[in-house]
PDB file of C-alpha atoms in Angstrom:
ATOM      1  CA  GLN A 136     -13.788  54.545 -34.072  1.00  0.00           C
ATOM      2  CA  VAL A 137     -10.399  56.073 -34.773  1.00  0.00           C
ATOM      3  CA  GLN A 138      -9.513  58.802 -32.448  1.00  0.00           C
ATOM      4  CA  LEU A 139      -6.419  61.045 -32.278  1.00  0.00           C
ATOM      5  CA  VAL A 140      -6.010  63.200 -29.400  1.00  0.00           C
ATOM      6  CA  GLU A 141      -3.307  65.641 -29.215  1.00  0.00           C
ATOM      7  CA  SER A 142      -1.822  67.381 -26.077  1.00  0.00           C
ATOM      8  CA  GLY A 143       1.276  69.369 -25.129  1.00  0.00           C
ATOM      9  CA  GLY A 144       0.386  72.726 -26.446  1.00  0.00           C
ATOM     10  CA  GLY A 145       1.186  76.248 -24.757  1.00  0.00           C
ATOM     11  CA  LEU A 146       3.270  79.133 -24.830  1.00  0.00           C
ATOM     12  CA  VAL A 147       6.797  78.737 -25.129  1.00  0.00           C
ATOM     13  CA  GLN A 148       9.302  81.576 -25.548  1.00  0.00           C
ATOM     14  CA  PRO A 149      11.503  82.059 -28.903  1.00  0.00           C
ATOM     15  CA  GLY A 150      14.345  79.637 -28.836  1.00  0.00           C
ATOM     16  CA  GLY A 151      12.450  77.156 -26.432  1.00  0.00           C
ATOM     17  CA  SER A 152      11.640  73.641 -26.718  1.00  0.00           C
ATOM     18  CA  LEU A 153       7.971  71.665 -26.578  1.00  0.00           C
ATOM     19  CA  ARG A 154       6.693  68.294 -27.201  1.00  0.00           C
ATOM     20  CA  LEU A 155       3.395  67.536 -28.305  1.00  0.00           C
ATOM     21  CA  SER A 156       1.948  64.153 -27.521  1.00  0.00           C
ATOM     22  CA  CYS A 157      -1.028  62.319 -29.870  1.00  0.00           C
ATOM     23  CA  ALA A 158      -2.744  59.298 -28.183  1.00  0.00           C
ATOM     24  CA  VAL A 159      -4.226  57.171 -30.983  1.00  0.00           C
ATOM     25  CA  SER A 160      -7.043  54.781 -30.483  1.00  0.00           C
ATOM     26  CA  GLY A 161      -9.125  52.476 -32.759  1.00  0.00           C
ATOM     27  CA  VAL A 162      -6.115  51.329 -35.072  1.00  0.00           C
ATOM     28  CA  ILE A 163      -3.070  49.439 -34.889  1.00  0.00           C
ATOM     29  CA  LEU A 164      -0.347  52.253 -35.289  1.00  0.00           C
ATOM     30  CA  ASP A 165       2.287  49.627 -36.695  1.00  0.00           C
ATOM     31  CA  TYR A 166       0.153  49.891 -40.385  1.00  0.00           C
ATOM     32  CA  TYR A 167       0.063  53.644 -40.230  1.00  0.00           C
ATOM     33  CA  ALA A 168       1.582  56.698 -41.608  1.00  0.00           C
ATOM     34  CA  VAL A 169       1.475  59.547 -39.097  1.00  0.00           C
ATOM     35  CA  GLY A 170       2.305  63.023 -39.406  1.00  0.00           C
ATOM     36  CA  TRP A 171       1.842  66.378 -37.930  1.00  0.00           C
ATOM     37  CA  PHE A 172       0.098  69.433 -39.815  1.00  0.00           C
ATOM     38  CA  ARG A 173       0.058  73.126 -38.552  1.00  0.00           C
ATOM     39  CA  GLN A 174      -2.104  76.164 -39.612  1.00  0.00           C
ATOM     40  CA  ALA A 175      -1.563  79.621 -38.490  1.00  0.00           C
ATOM     41  CA  PRO A 176      -4.010  82.448 -38.114  1.00  0.00           C
ATOM     42  CA  GLY A 177      -4.647  83.479 -42.172  1.00  0.00           C
ATOM     43  CA  LYS A 178      -2.488  80.670 -43.610  1.00  0.00           C
ATOM     44  CA  GLU A 179      -3.204  77.600 -45.249  1.00  0.00           C
ATOM     45  CA  ARG A 180      -2.757  74.395 -43.594  1.00  0.00           C
ATOM     46  CA  GLU A 181       1.063  73.277 -43.631  1.00  0.00           C
ATOM     47  CA  GLY A 182       2.327  69.628 -43.680  1.00  0.00           C
ATOM     48  CA  VAL A 183       5.285  69.972 -41.077  1.00  0.00           C
ATOM     49  CA  LEU A 184       6.562  66.193 -40.996  1.00  0.00           C
ATOM     50  CA  CYS A 185       5.429  62.491 -41.326  1.00  0.00           C
ATOM     51  CA  SER A 186       6.789  59.142 -40.293  1.00  0.00           C
ATOM     52  CA  SER A 187       6.721  56.544 -42.840  1.00  0.00           C
ATOM     53  CA  ARG A 188       6.491  52.758 -41.442  1.00  0.00           C
ATOM     54  CA  ILE A 189       7.432  51.327 -44.997  1.00  0.00           C
ATOM     55  CA  ASP A 190      10.622  52.784 -45.760  1.00  0.00           C
ATOM     56  CA  GLY A 191      11.137  53.967 -42.281  1.00  0.00           C
ATOM     57  CA  ASN A 192      12.121  57.412 -43.232  1.00  0.00           C
ATOM     58  CA  THR A 193      10.834  61.000 -41.870  1.00  0.00           C
ATOM     59  CA  TYR A 194      10.002  63.670 -44.263  1.00  0.00           C
ATOM     60  CA  TYR A 195      10.174  67.273 -43.306  1.00  0.00           C
ATOM     61  CA  ALA A 196       9.061  70.622 -44.405  1.00  0.00           C
ATOM     62  CA  ASP A 197      12.039  72.871 -45.300  1.00  0.00           C
ATOM     63  CA  SER A 198      10.906  75.187 -42.635  1.00  0.00           C
ATOM     64  CA  VAL A 199      11.364  72.708 -39.611  1.00  0.00           C
ATOM     65  CA  LYS A 200      14.491  70.597 -40.862  1.00  0.00           C
ATOM     66  CA  GLY A 201      17.059  70.136 -38.034  1.00  0.00           C
ATOM     67  CA  ARG A 202      14.596  71.838 -35.352  1.00  0.00           C
ATOM     68  CA  PHE A 203      11.317  69.205 -35.387  1.00  0.00           C
ATOM     69  CA  THR A 204      11.530  65.577 -35.096  1.00  0.00           C
ATOM     70  CA  ILE A 205       8.894  63.039 -34.795  1.00  0.00           C
ATOM     71  CA  SER A 206       8.759  59.775 -33.067  1.00  0.00           C
ATOM     72  CA  ARG A 207       6.222  56.978 -32.229  1.00  0.00           C
ATOM     73  CA  ASP A 208       5.447  54.354 -29.466  1.00  0.00           C
ATOM     74  CA  ASN A 209       3.605  51.471 -31.360  1.00  0.00           C
ATOM     75  CA  ILE A 210       3.105  49.865 -28.166  1.00  0.00           C
ATOM     76  CA  GLU A 211       1.822  52.835 -26.524  1.00  0.00           C
ATOM     77  CA  ASN A 212       0.238  53.907 -29.919  1.00  0.00           C
ATOM     78  CA  THR A 213       1.261  57.269 -29.081  1.00  0.00           C
ATOM     79  CA  VAL A 214       2.915  59.991 -31.734  1.00  0.00           C
ATOM     80  CA  TYR A 215       5.296  62.627 -30.583  1.00  0.00           C
ATOM     81  CA  LEU A 216       6.350  65.810 -32.237  1.00  0.00           C
ATOM     82  CA  GLN A 217       9.767  67.481 -30.441  1.00  0.00           C
ATOM     83  CA  MET A 218       9.949  70.955 -31.238  1.00  0.00           C
ATOM     84  CA  SER A 219      13.219  72.904 -30.641  1.00  0.00           C
ATOM     85  CA  SER A 220      14.381  76.254 -31.560  1.00  0.00           C
ATOM     86  CA  LEU A 221      11.352  77.499 -31.633  1.00  0.00           C
ATOM     87  CA  LYS A 222      10.334  80.744 -33.609  1.00  0.00           C
ATOM     88  CA  PRO A 223       7.451  82.969 -33.628  1.00  0.00           C
ATOM     89  CA  GLU A 224       6.428  81.868 -37.090  1.00  0.00           C
ATOM     90  CA  ASP A 225       5.854  78.245 -35.484  1.00  0.00           C
ATOM     91  CA  THR A 226       2.894  79.716 -33.951  1.00  0.00           C
ATOM     92  CA  ALA A 227      -0.028  77.669 -34.974  1.00  0.00           C
ATOM     93  CA  VAL A 228      -2.708  75.068 -34.210  1.00  0.00           C
ATOM     94  CA  TYR A 229      -0.963  71.697 -34.605  1.00  0.00           C
ATOM     95  CA  TYR A 230      -2.782  68.629 -35.639  1.00  0.00           C
ATOM     96  CA  CYS A 231      -1.734  64.877 -35.641  1.00  0.00           C
ATOM     97  CA  VAL A 232      -2.717  62.804 -38.498  1.00  0.00           C
ATOM     98  CA  ALA A 233      -2.761  59.468 -39.534  1.00  0.00           C
ATOM     99  CA  THR A 234      -3.453  57.081 -42.634  1.00  0.00           C
ATOM    100  CA  PHE A 235      -3.521  53.663 -43.336  1.00  0.00           C
ATOM    101  CA  GLN A 236      -0.033  53.585 -45.443  1.00  0.00           C
ATOM    102  CA  VAL A 237       0.095  51.962 -48.724  1.00  0.00           C
ATOM    103  CA  ARG A 238       2.901  54.154 -50.589  1.00  0.00           C
ATOM    104  CA  ARG A 239       6.319  53.676 -49.839  1.00  0.00           C
ATOM    105  CA  GLN A 240       6.668  57.110 -48.514  1.00  0.00           C
ATOM    106  CA  CYS A 241       4.373  59.243 -46.554  1.00  0.00           C
ATOM    107  CA  GLN A 242       3.315  62.596 -47.867  1.00  0.00           C
ATOM    108  CA  LEU A 243       2.934  65.945 -46.652  1.00  0.00           C
ATOM    109  CA  LEU A 244      -0.428  66.486 -48.205  1.00  0.00           C
ATOM    110  CA  SER A 245      -3.873  67.152 -46.138  1.00  0.00           C
ATOM    111  CA  SER A 246      -5.718  64.589 -48.867  1.00  0.00           C
ATOM    112  CA  ALA A 247      -3.218  61.804 -47.733  1.00  0.00           C
ATOM    113  CA  TYR A 248      -4.626  61.583 -44.339  1.00  0.00           C
ATOM    114  CA  ASP A 249      -7.674  59.791 -43.261  1.00  0.00           C
ATOM    115  CA  TYR A 250      -7.559  60.663 -39.592  1.00  0.00           C
ATOM    116  CA  TRP A 251      -7.073  64.116 -37.789  1.00  0.00           C
ATOM    117  CA  GLY A 252      -6.866  65.102 -34.289  1.00  0.00           C
ATOM    118  CA  GLN A 253      -8.738  68.156 -32.983  1.00  0.00           C
ATOM    119  CA  GLY A 254      -5.718  70.339 -32.870  1.00  0.00           C
ATOM    120  CA  THR A 255      -3.526  72.095 -29.980  1.00  0.00           C
ATOM    121  CA  GLN A 256      -2.433  75.526 -29.919  1.00  0.00           C
ATOM    122  CA  VAL A 257       1.413  76.409 -29.927  1.00  0.00           C
ATOM    123  CA  THR A 258       2.230  80.288 -29.561  1.00  0.00           C
ATOM    124  CA  VAL A 259       5.933  81.105 -29.500  1.00  0.00           C
ATOM    125  CA  SER A 260       6.063  84.619 -28.246  1.00  0.00           C
ATOM    126  CA  SER A 261       8.292  86.474 -25.383  1.00  0.00           C
TER     127      SER A 261
END
C-alpha cells in the first residue's frame, strides 16, 4: 500500500520560510517522479513544482520560481518542499504527489500523478 504523509505546515509571516516534508512508503522513490500541488480556498488545484528522476530536472510554476525548491532523500524515502519569501497568496493546502515515471520530464498536471498525500495547511499572514 502506497502512502504519502505530509508534515510541516503551519502559520508563517509574509517573507518567512517553511519546509514541508513528505514521508513516502510502499514504493521505491528512485523510480518515481515526485512533486507538490496546492489548492487555495475557492481556487483550482495548482501544480507547484516537480522533480524528474529521468532527466534530473525540476519544473516550476512561474509563481514560485526562485522561492521554492524540492529535494528528495531516496534512502529515507522522503520528499521536501523548501519555501522562502512566502507571500499571502501562497496560502493553501499543499499536497505531496508521486507517480512511477515513464516520461522524460515530470508534469505539473494533476492527472499525471497516481499517489497523493492528505495535504497540509500553509497559511501566510501577519
